[in-house]
Amino acid sequence: MNEVMKKEERAVPTYRPATDILEREDGFYIYMDMPGVDRQQLEIDLNGDELTVSAVTSMQLGENEHFSEMQFGNCEYRRVVSLSDIVDRERIKANLSDGVLELHLPKVERIQPKRIEITKG
Amino acid sequence: MVMDFNTLYNFPFRFDRLIDEFFKSPEAEGRRLAYPPLNLSSDDANFYVRAEIPGVDIKDIELTLTDKTLVIKGERQTEQGRYYRQERPAGVFHRVVTIGAAVDREKVSASMTNGVLTVVLPKSEQVKPRTISIEAA
């Protein structure tokens, strides 16, 4: 089966969620807009250097509802972020609230600036 | 650059992704035309206005209902820090929704779930479909 056919079979469209990546004193922060996503539908996988975030929305539509305008609908969010070596993979934290996923990626200890004491010879 | 977010790392895979993005549906672009995106619908009893406003507390959203319109106002704050990438819309947003029929103003309710705002506007009794029973002569 070719790629095009595979895409047509998919029930919902896939979007790359809008993402902010920023750095603060205590490491990197990633924010992803994922409206309509419930915690159970969110998956975060770290495979080597690639951090994959994927989720499907779970918005319920009424049975007899008629739409006059539809600018968003159920969809799949998917985004891959590459991590550099200075991210401490063991301490990555994720939090989903109000449809925004917040990832905190602390830096590994050795990267923290450190003053070296000079001892008298 | 300390973090390898957008380099030629893992090139073949990234190239696929680039092609994917190039051919992605125009719907995705349409989503950016106005903020926030809205869904307008109705059933027999209510009108529904839904908007995707992730990261904003319902207390910080101002809803104003006039005779014919519903106004959604609010502001999305930016996070503090050194940005590598900024794609999430930020700042003041304002959308006016025209409701084409009378609503029961006293019973309008709004809720926010997972970043999706839902405003339920019950239809006024006068516009609700009614079955008229016909009595036999």
XYZ file of C-alpha atoms in Angstrom:
258
model
C 0.000 0.000 0.000
C 1.414 3.378 -0.857
C 1.659 6.435 1.356
C -1.234 8.281 -0.242
C -3.677 5.451 0.363
C -2.564 5.136 3.938
C -3.346 8.800 4.501
C -6.817 8.505 3.062
C -7.631 5.674 5.414
C -6.871 7.768 8.442
C -10.059 8.847 10.172
C -8.902 12.184 11.546
C -6.423 14.758 10.209
C -3.003 15.032 11.822
C -1.673 18.385 12.944
C 1.606 19.589 14.333
C 0.627 21.329 17.545
C 1.772 24.951 17.932
C 4.875 24.797 20.091
C 6.962 27.180 22.140
C 10.482 26.157 23.130
C 12.327 28.291 25.618
C 15.168 28.199 28.056
C 15.190 29.288 31.669
C 17.674 29.052 34.507
C 16.559 25.538 35.412
C 16.475 24.069 31.931
C 14.358 23.989 28.805
C 10.608 24.257 28.603
C 8.361 23.104 25.803
C 4.730 24.190 25.580
C 2.350 22.573 23.116
C -1.213 23.652 22.433
C -3.383 20.559 22.417
C -6.948 21.647 22.949
C -9.457 18.854 23.367
C -6.905 16.318 24.561
C -7.576 14.316 27.671
C -4.697 13.021 29.794
C -5.472 9.420 28.866
C -5.149 10.195 25.160
C -1.680 11.690 25.438
C 1.464 9.713 24.707
C 5.026 10.888 25.164
C 7.819 8.604 24.002
C 11.513 9.121 24.219
C 13.422 7.061 21.721
C 17.086 7.875 21.646
C 17.254 11.598 20.972
C 13.754 11.902 19.610
C 10.944 12.908 21.883
C 7.616 12.116 20.251
C 4.401 13.616 21.527
C 1.154 12.296 20.120
C -2.453 12.596 21.145
C -5.966 12.300 19.820
C -8.712 14.678 20.800
C -11.874 13.394 22.393
C -14.506 16.021 21.799
C -18.033 14.717 21.931
C -20.568 16.088 19.512
C -24.270 16.050 20.202
C -26.456 13.628 18.289
C -28.828 16.119 16.693
C -26.357 18.942 16.352
C -26.256 20.849 13.090
C -23.121 22.811 12.310
C -23.252 26.188 10.661
C -19.532 26.836 11.041
C -16.781 24.378 11.847
C -13.227 25.619 12.198
C -11.885 22.762 14.263
C -12.773 19.177 14.873
C -11.362 15.998 16.244
C -7.802 15.470 15.150
C -4.514 13.854 15.973
C -1.598 15.912 17.225
C 1.891 14.716 16.548
C 5.243 16.371 16.994
C 8.816 15.172 17.239
C 11.470 17.172 19.071
C 15.160 16.259 18.993
C 16.987 16.566 22.272
C 20.596 17.449 22.661
C 22.950 15.667 25.036
C 22.664 18.308 27.693
C 19.085 17.340 28.542
C 18.795 15.089 31.550
C 16.552 12.373 30.156
C 15.852 10.856 33.561
C 14.271 13.974 34.960
C 11.945 15.095 32.151
C 8.596 16.147 33.547
C 5.290 16.526 31.718
C 2.111 18.242 32.760
C -1.115 18.653 30.812
C -3.527 21.333 31.919
C -6.214 23.327 30.107
C -5.185 21.803 26.815
C -1.528 22.833 27.072
C 1.231 20.294 27.509
C 4.184 21.589 29.470
C 7.443 19.672 29.314
C 10.327 20.540 31.571
C 13.692 19.291 30.367
C 16.360 19.939 32.997
C 19.995 20.115 31.977
C 22.405 17.481 33.142
C 24.376 18.498 36.191
C 27.746 18.770 34.536
C 26.541 21.500 32.198
C 25.664 23.823 35.081
C 28.276 26.568 35.301
C 30.701 25.827 38.058
C 33.425 27.930 39.539
C 36.673 26.113 40.032
C 38.482 26.844 43.228
C 42.138 27.573 42.837
C 44.220 26.145 45.565
C 47.661 27.435 46.343
C 50.430 25.271 45.023
C 22.949 26.520 19.722
C 22.879 24.221 22.675
C 19.834 22.204 21.779
C 19.503 20.340 18.565
C 15.932 21.191 17.670
C 16.035 21.985 14.045
C 19.221 20.931 12.390
C 20.111 18.449 9.723
C 20.353 15.785 12.337
C 18.662 12.547 11.212
C 18.404 13.968 7.767
C 16.402 11.417 5.727
C 13.622 11.308 8.278
C 13.496 15.073 8.478
C 13.342 15.351 4.737
C 10.229 13.153 4.732
C 8.720 15.412 7.275
C 9.483 18.458 5.167
C 7.689 16.911 2.205
C 4.758 16.027 4.454
C 4.462 19.592 5.601
C 4.607 20.874 2.073
C 1.644 18.781 1.047
C -0.350 19.069 4.205
C -3.991 20.001 3.869
C -4.916 23.660 3.469
C -7.253 23.167 6.437
C -4.295 23.485 8.714
C -3.594 26.935 7.336
C -7.229 27.908 7.660
C -6.999 27.304 11.358
C -4.703 30.265 11.682
C -6.969 32.783 9.997
C -8.708 33.946 13.135
C -8.041 33.249 16.749
C -9.578 31.409 18.442
C -11.102 28.945 15.942
C -14.839 28.563 16.444
C -17.482 25.922 15.945
C -21.071 27.080 15.739
C -23.856 24.573 15.961
C -27.373 24.090 17.189
C -29.845 21.420 18.046
C -33.530 21.630 18.893
C -32.960 23.168 22.296
C -29.702 25.149 22.192
C -27.132 27.020 20.205
C -23.548 25.975 20.890
C -20.457 28.097 20.475
C -17.178 26.251 20.952
C -13.709 27.741 20.803
C -10.235 26.292 21.188
C -8.525 28.490 23.781
C -5.870 26.322 25.431
C -3.986 27.625 28.424
C -6.484 30.312 29.373
C -8.530 30.091 32.526
C -12.271 30.536 32.100
C -12.124 33.336 34.688
C -9.901 35.337 32.341
C -12.323 35.089 29.444
C -14.890 37.830 29.076
C -18.166 36.815 27.493
C -20.631 39.501 26.527
C -24.047 38.746 25.132
C -25.842 41.524 23.315
C -29.093 41.341 21.369
C -27.699 39.488 18.412
C -24.082 38.760 19.214
C -21.821 36.941 21.604
C -18.418 38.530 22.143
C -15.498 36.409 23.347
C -12.553 38.388 24.698
C -9.405 37.442 26.502
C -5.662 37.457 26.542
C -3.051 34.745 26.216
C 0.092 35.458 28.196
C 3.533 34.553 26.995
C 5.929 32.551 29.122
C 9.122 34.162 30.333
C 12.421 32.855 29.057
C 14.773 32.793 26.126
C 12.811 31.633 23.114
C 14.108 29.178 20.537
C 10.763 28.778 18.888
C 7.477 30.577 19.307
C 4.433 29.348 17.435
C 1.644 29.598 19.972
C -0.528 32.630 19.427
C -0.247 35.172 22.218
C -1.839 38.455 23.125
C -5.345 39.836 23.125
C -8.010 38.005 21.180
C -11.508 39.097 20.357
C -14.190 37.347 18.362
C -17.751 38.339 17.678
C -20.273 35.601 16.991
C -23.600 36.478 15.443
C -26.434 34.482 16.904
C -29.213 34.605 14.372
C -32.116 34.000 16.730
C -33.473 34.865 20.145
C -31.871 33.120 23.115
C -32.939 32.719 26.696
C -30.394 35.101 28.190
C -30.899 33.991 31.770
C -29.918 30.400 31.081
C -26.735 30.876 29.075
C -23.877 28.794 30.488
C -20.189 28.470 29.710
C -17.621 25.829 30.578
C -14.036 25.015 29.742
C -12.727 21.475 29.249
C -9.191 20.670 28.141
C -8.754 24.097 26.601
C -12.052 24.065 24.724
C -14.597 26.702 25.698
C -18.240 25.717 25.276
C -21.017 28.294 25.522
C -24.540 26.901 25.579
C -27.239 29.366 24.603
C -30.729 27.924 25.100
C -33.141 28.879 22.358
C -35.895 31.174 23.400
C -39.336 29.547 23.576
C -40.576 31.533 20.576
C -38.077 30.049 18.156
C -38.242 26.450 19.306
C -39.924 24.121 16.855
C -43.351 23.247 18.055
C -45.802 20.590 17.090
C -49.294 21.862 16.764
C -51.910 19.340 17.466
C -54.773 19.398 15.082
C -58.093 18.620 16.580
C -60.541 16.676 14.570
C -63.465 18.743 13.510
